[in-house]
mmCIF file of C-alpha atoms and ligand atoms in Angstrom:
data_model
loop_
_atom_site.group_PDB
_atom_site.id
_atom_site.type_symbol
_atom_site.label_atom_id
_atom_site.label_comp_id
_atom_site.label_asym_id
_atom_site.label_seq_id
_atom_site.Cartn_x
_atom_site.Cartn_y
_atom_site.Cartn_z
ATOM 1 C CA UNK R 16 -157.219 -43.442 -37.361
ATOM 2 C CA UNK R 17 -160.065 -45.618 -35.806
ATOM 3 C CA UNK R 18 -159.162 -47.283 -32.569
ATOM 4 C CA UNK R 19 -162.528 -49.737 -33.284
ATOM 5 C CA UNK R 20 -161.595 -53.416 -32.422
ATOM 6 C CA UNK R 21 -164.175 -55.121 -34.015
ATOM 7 C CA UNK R 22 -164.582 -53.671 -37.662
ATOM 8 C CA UNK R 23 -162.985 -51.879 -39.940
ATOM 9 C CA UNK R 24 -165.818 -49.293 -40.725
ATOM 10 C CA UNK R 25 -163.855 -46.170 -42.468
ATOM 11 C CA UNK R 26 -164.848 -44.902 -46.002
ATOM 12 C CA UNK R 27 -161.212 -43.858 -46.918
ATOM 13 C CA UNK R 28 -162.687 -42.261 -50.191
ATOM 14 C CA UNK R 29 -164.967 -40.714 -48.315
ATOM 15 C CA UNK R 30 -162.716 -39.223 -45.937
ATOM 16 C CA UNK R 31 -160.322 -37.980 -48.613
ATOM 17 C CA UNK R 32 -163.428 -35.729 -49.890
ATOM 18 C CA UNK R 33 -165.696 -34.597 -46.604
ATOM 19 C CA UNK R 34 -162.840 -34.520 -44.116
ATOM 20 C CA UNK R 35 -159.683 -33.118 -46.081
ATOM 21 C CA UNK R 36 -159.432 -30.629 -42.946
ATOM 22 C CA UNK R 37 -158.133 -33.072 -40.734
ATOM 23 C CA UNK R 38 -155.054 -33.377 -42.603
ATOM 24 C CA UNK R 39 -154.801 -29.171 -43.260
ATOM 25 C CA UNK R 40 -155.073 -28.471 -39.950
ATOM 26 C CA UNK R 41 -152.472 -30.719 -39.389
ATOM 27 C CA UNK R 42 -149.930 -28.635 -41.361
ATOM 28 C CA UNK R 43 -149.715 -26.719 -38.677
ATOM 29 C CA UNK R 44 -148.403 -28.788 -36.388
ATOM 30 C CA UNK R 45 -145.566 -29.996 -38.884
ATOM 31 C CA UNK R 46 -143.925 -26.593 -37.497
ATOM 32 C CA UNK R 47 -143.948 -28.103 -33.867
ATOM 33 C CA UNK R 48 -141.893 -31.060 -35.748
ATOM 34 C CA UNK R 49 -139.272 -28.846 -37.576
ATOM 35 C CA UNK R 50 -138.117 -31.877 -39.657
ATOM 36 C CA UNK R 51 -134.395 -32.240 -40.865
ATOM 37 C CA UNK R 52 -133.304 -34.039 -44.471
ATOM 38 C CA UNK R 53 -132.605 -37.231 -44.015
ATOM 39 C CA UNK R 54 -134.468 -38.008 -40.551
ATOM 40 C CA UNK R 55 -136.598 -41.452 -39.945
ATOM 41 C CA UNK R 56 -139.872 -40.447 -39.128
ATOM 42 C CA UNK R 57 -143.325 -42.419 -37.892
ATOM 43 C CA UNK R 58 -146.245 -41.373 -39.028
ATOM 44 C CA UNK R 59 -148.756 -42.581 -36.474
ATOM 45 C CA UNK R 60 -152.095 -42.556 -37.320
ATOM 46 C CA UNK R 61 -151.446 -41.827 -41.169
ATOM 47 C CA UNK R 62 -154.958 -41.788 -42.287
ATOM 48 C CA UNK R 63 -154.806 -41.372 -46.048
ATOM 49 C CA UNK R 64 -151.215 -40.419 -46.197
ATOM 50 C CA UNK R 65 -151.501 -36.503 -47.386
ATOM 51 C CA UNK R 66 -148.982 -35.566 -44.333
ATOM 52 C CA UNK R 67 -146.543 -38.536 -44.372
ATOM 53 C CA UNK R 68 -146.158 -37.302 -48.301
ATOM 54 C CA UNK R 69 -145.706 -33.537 -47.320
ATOM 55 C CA UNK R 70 -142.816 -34.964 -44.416
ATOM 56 C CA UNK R 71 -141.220 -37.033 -47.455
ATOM 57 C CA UNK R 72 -141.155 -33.647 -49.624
ATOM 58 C CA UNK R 73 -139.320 -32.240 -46.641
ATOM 59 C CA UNK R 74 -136.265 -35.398 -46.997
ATOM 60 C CA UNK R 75 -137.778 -37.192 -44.204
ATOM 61 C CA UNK R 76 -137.795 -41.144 -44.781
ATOM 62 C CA UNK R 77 -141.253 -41.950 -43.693
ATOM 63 C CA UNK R 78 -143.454 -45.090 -42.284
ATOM 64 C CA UNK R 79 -146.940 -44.519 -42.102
ATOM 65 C CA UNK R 80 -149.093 -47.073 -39.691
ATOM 66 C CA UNK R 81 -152.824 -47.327 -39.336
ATOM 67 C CA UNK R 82 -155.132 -49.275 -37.404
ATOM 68 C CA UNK R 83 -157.370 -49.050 -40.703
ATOM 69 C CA UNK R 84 -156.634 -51.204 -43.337
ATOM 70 C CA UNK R 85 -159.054 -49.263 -46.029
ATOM 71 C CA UNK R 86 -156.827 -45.585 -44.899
ATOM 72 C CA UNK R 87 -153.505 -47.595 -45.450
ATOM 73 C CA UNK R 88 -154.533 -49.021 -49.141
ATOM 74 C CA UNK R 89 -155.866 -45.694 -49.925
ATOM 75 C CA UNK R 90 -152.465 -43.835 -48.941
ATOM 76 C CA UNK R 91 -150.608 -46.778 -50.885
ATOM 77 C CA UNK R 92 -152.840 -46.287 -53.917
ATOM 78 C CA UNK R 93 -151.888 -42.317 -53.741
ATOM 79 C CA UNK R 94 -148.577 -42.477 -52.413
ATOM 80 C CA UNK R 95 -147.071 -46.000 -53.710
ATOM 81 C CA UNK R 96 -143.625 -44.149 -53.521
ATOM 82 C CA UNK R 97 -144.025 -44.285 -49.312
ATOM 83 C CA UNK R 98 -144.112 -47.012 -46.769
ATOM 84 C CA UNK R 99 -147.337 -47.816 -45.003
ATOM 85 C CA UNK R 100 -148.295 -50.464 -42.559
ATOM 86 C CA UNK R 101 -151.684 -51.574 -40.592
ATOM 87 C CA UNK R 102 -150.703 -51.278 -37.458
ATOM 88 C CA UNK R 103 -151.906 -49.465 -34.161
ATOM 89 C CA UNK R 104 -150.288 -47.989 -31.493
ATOM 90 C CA UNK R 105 -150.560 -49.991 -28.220
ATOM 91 C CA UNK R 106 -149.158 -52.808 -29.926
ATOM 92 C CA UNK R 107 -146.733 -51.621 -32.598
ATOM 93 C CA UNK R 108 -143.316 -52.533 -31.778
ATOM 94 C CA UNK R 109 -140.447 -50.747 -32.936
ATOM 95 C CA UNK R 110 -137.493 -50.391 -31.186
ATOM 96 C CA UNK R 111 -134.846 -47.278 -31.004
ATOM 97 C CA UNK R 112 -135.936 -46.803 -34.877
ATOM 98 C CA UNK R 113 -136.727 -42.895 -35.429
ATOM 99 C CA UNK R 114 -136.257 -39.318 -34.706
ATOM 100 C CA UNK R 115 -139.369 -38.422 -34.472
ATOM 101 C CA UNK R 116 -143.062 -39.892 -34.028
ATOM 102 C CA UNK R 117 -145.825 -37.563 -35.711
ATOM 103 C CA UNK R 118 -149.126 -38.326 -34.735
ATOM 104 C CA UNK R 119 -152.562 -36.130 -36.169
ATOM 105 C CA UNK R 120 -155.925 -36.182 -34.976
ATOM 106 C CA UNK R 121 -155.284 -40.093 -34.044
ATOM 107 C CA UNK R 122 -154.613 -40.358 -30.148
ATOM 108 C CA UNK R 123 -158.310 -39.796 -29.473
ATOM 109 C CA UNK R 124 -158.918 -42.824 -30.712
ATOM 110 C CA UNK R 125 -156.735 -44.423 -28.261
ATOM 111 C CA UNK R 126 -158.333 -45.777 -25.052
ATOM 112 C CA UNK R 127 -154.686 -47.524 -23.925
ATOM 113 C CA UNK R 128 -153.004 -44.289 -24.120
ATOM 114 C CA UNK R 129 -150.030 -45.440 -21.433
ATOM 115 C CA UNK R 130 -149.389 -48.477 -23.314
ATOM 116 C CA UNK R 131 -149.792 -45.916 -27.008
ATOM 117 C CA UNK R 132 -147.120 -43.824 -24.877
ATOM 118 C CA UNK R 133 -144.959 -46.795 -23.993
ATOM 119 C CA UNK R 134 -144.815 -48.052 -27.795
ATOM 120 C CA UNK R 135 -143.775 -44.852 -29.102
ATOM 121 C CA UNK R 136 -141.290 -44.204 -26.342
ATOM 122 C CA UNK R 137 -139.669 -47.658 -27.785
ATOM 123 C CA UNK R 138 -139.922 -46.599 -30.863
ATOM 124 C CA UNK R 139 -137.496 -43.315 -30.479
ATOM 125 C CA UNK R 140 -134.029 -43.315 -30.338
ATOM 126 C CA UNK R 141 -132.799 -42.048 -27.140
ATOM 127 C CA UNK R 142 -132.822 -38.016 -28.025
ATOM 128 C CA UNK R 143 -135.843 -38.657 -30.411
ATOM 129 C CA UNK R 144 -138.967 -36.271 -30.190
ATOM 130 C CA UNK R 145 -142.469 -37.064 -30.226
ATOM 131 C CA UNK R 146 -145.175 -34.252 -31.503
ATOM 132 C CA UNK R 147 -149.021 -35.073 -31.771
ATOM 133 C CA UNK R 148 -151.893 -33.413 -31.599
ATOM 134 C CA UNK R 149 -155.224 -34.695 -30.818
ATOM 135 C CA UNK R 150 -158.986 -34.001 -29.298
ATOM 136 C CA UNK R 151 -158.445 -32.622 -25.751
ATOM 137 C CA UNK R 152 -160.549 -32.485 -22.836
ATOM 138 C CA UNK R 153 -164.275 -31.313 -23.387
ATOM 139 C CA UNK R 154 -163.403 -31.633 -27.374
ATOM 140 C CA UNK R 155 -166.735 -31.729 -29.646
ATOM 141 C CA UNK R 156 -168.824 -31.630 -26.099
ATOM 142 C CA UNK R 157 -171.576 -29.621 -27.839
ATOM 143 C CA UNK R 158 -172.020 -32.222 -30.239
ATOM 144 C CA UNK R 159 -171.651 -35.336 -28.320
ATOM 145 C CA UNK R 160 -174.240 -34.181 -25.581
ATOM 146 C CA UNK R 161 -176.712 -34.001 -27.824
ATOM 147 C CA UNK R 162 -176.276 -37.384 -29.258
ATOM 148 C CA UNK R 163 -175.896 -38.393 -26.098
ATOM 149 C CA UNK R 164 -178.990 -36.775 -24.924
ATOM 150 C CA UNK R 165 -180.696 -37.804 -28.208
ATOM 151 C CA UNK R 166 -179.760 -41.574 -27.087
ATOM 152 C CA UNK R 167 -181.190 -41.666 -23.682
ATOM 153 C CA UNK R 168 -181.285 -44.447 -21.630
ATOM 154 C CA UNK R 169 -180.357 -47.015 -24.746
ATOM 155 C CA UNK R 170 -176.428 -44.961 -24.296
ATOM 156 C CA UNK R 171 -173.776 -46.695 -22.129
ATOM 157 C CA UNK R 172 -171.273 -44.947 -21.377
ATOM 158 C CA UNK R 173 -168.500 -47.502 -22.799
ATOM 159 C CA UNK R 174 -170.071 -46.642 -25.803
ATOM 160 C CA UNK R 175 -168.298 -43.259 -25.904
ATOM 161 C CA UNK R 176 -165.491 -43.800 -28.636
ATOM 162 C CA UNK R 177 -162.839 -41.670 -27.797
ATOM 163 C CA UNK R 178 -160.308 -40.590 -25.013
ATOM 164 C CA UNK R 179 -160.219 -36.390 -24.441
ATOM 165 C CA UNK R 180 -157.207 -35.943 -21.740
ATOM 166 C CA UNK R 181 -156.152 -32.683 -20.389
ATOM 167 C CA UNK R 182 -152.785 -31.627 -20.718
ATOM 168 C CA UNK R 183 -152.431 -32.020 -17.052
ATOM 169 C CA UNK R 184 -153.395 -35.798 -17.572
ATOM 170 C CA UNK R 185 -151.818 -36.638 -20.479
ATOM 171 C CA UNK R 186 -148.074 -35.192 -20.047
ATOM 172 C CA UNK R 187 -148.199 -36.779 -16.582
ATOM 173 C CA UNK R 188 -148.567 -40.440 -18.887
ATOM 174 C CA UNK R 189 -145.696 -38.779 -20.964
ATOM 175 C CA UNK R 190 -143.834 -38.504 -17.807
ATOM 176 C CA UNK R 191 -144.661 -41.795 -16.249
ATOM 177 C CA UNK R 192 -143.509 -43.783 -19.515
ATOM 178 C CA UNK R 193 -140.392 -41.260 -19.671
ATOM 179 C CA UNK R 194 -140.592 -38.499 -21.745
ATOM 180 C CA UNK R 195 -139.587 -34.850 -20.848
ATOM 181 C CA UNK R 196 -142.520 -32.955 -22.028
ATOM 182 C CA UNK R 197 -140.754 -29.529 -23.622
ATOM 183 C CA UNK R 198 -144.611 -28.414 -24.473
ATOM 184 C CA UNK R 199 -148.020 -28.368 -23.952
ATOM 185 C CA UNK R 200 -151.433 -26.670 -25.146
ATOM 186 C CA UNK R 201 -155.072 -26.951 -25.008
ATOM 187 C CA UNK R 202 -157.044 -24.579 -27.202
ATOM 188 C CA UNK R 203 -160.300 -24.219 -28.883
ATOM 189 C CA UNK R 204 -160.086 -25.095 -32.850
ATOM 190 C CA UNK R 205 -163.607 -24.029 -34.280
ATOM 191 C CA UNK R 206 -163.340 -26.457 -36.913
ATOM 192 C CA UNK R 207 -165.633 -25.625 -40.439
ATOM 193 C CA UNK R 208 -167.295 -28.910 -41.613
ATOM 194 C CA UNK R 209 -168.137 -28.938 -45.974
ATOM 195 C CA UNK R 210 -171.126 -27.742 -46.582
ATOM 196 C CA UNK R 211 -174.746 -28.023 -45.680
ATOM 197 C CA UNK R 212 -174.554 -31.738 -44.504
ATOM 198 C CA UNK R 213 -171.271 -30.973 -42.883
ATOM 199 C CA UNK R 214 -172.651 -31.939 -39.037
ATOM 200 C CA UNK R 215 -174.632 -35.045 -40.556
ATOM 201 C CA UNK R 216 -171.857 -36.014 -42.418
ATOM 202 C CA UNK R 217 -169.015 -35.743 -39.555
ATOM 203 C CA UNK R 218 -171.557 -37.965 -37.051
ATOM 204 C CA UNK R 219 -172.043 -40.492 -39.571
ATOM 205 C CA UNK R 220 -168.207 -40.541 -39.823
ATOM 206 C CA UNK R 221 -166.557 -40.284 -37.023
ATOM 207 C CA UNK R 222 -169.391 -41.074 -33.969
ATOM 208 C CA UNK R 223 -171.172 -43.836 -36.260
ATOM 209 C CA UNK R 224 -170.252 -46.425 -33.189
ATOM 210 C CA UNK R 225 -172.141 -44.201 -30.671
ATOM 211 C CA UNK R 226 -175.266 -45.674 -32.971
ATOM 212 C CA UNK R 227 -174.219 -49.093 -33.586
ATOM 213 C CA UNK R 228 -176.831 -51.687 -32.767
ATOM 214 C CA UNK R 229 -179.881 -49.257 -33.471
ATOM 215 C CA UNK R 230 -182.355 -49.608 -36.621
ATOM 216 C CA UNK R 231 -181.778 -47.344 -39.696
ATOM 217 C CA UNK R 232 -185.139 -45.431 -38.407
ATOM 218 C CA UNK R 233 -183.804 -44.821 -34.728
ATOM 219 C CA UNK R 234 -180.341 -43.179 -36.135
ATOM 220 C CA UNK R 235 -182.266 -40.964 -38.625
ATOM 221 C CA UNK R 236 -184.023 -39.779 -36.047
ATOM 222 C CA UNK R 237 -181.101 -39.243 -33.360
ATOM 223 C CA UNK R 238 -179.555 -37.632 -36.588
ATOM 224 C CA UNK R 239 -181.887 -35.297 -37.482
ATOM 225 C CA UNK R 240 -183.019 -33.915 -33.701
ATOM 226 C CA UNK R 241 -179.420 -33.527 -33.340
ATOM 227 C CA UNK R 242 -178.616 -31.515 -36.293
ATOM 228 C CA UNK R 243 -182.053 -29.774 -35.843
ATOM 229 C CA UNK R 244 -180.968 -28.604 -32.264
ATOM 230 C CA UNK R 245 -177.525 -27.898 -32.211
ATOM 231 C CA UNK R 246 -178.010 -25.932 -35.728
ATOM 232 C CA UNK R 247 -178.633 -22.261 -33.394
ATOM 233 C CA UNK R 248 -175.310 -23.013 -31.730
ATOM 234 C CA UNK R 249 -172.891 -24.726 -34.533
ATOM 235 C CA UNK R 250 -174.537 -23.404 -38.356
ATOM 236 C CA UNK R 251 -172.666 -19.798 -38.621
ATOM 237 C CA UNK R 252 -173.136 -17.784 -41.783
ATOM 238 C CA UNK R 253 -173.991 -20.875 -43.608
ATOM 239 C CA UNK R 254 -171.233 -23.193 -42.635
ATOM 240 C CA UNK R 255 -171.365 -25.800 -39.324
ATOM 241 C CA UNK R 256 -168.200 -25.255 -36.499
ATOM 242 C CA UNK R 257 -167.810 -28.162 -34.844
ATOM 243 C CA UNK R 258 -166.846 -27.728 -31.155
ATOM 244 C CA UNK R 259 -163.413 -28.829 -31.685
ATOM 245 C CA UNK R 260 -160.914 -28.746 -28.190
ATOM 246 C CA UNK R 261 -157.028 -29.743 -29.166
ATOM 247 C CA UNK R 262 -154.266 -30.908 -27.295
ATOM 248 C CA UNK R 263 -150.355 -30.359 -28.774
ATOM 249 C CA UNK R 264 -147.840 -31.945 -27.085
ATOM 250 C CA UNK R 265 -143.903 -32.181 -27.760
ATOM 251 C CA UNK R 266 -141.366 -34.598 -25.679
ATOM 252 C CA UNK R 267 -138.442 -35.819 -25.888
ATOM 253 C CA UNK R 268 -137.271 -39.570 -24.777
ATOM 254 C CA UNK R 269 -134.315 -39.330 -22.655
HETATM 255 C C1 BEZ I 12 -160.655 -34.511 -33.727
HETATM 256 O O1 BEZ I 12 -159.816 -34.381 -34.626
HETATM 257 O O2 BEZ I 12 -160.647 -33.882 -32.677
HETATM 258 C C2 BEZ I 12 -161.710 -35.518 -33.929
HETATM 259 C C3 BEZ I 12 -161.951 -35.993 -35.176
HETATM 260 C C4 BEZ I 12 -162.905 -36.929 -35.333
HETATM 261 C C5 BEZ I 12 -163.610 -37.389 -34.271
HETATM 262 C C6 BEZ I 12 -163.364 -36.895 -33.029
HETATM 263 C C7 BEZ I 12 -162.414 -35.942 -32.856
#
């Protein structure tokens, strides 16, 4: 989910076929959620819908909401059976509505993450559970050094577009807004990117904003010193690992 104000600057195609790992990986934490049949369930952060379908297969009812309009025609187009909204986190406004809130690889977009927490504590009905995982402290730091370093003096540090809590931080939010926070974990997730372009690829995806405003030249450049560099540390056995850091957390609105 992109958290971008100003544009709406996802390829939702091109997501679907680089970047189908963000929505296998989150598989896993579908486990955490341990859905029942007939529970209400928001899908925060839906992306291109390949999760909020797998919940339905379970005999969850399901809205999907993204701050992306191009993810949320994409999931329509492949899932026109399922609900989906544009809508984003801070500002959604359900009230006492579902069971559970499921959010993947979205929260890092977030830079309002007490008023994210305060919306989806709303949006529970007292008892309800909310499970998300997202990038965690020090998540892709390898990678965003270097295009940080690659930047130099033209980088401000606004420019940086996501949020990476700590647990420590972010169940204390969870707490503040009034969740009890049943579980917590921050672990490295060496994440394989497709194929020979895979580190090109995932910058011009997902940290495209840390080049906004330069020529096509300059981001080549920062592009291809980056990739050159950090190809020792990140290209294993023919395949990039990105750096990736997660946090999982579970709580429950009492
Ligand atoms: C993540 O899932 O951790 C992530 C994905 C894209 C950009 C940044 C982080």
């Amino acid at each position: 989910m992109s958290n971008r104000v100003t544009k709406d600057s996802w390829n939702a195609s091109l997501y679907d076929q680089q970047h189908a790992f963000v929505s296998h990986f989150g598989g896993n934490l579908l486990q955490w959620l341990a859905l029942k049949p007939g529970e209400k369930v928001l899908d925060l952060g839906c992306g291109t819908g390949d999760l909020a379908n797998q919940m339905k297969q379970m005999g969850a009812t399901i809205i999907g909401i993204d701050k992306s309009e191009n993810m949320v025609q994409q999931a329509q187009k492949k899932y026109p059976g399922l609900t989906f909204r544009v809508q984003e986190a801070a500002t959604m406004n359900y009230r006492n509505e579902f069971d559970a809130v499921f959010s993947n690889a979205t929260l890092h977009w977030v830079k309002t993450p007490k008023q994210a927490l305060q919306s989806i504590y709303q949006a529970l009905k007292p008892g309800g559970r909310f499970v998300a995982e997202f990038g965690g402290k020090g998540n892709v730091q390898k990678i965003t050094k270097e295009l940080i370093h690659q930047l130099g003096t033209s980088y401000q540090t606004e420019q940086f577009p996501w949020y990476y809590p700590s647990i420590g931080e972010y169940t204390s939010l969870m707490e503040q807004v009034g969740f009890r926070v049943t579980h917590a974990q921050h672990f490295d997730r060496p994440t394989p990117l497709n194929g020979e372009n895979g580190l090109r690829n995932w910058i011009e995806m997902f940290a495209a904003s840390m080049l906004d405003g330069l020529t096509t030249e300059s981001k080549e450049r920062i592009i291809s010193e980056s990739t050159k560099n950090l190809r020792d540390d990140l290209y294993q056995n023919g395949t990039w690992i990105a750096d990736y850091k997660r946090i999982r957390v579970m709580g429950v609105k009492e």
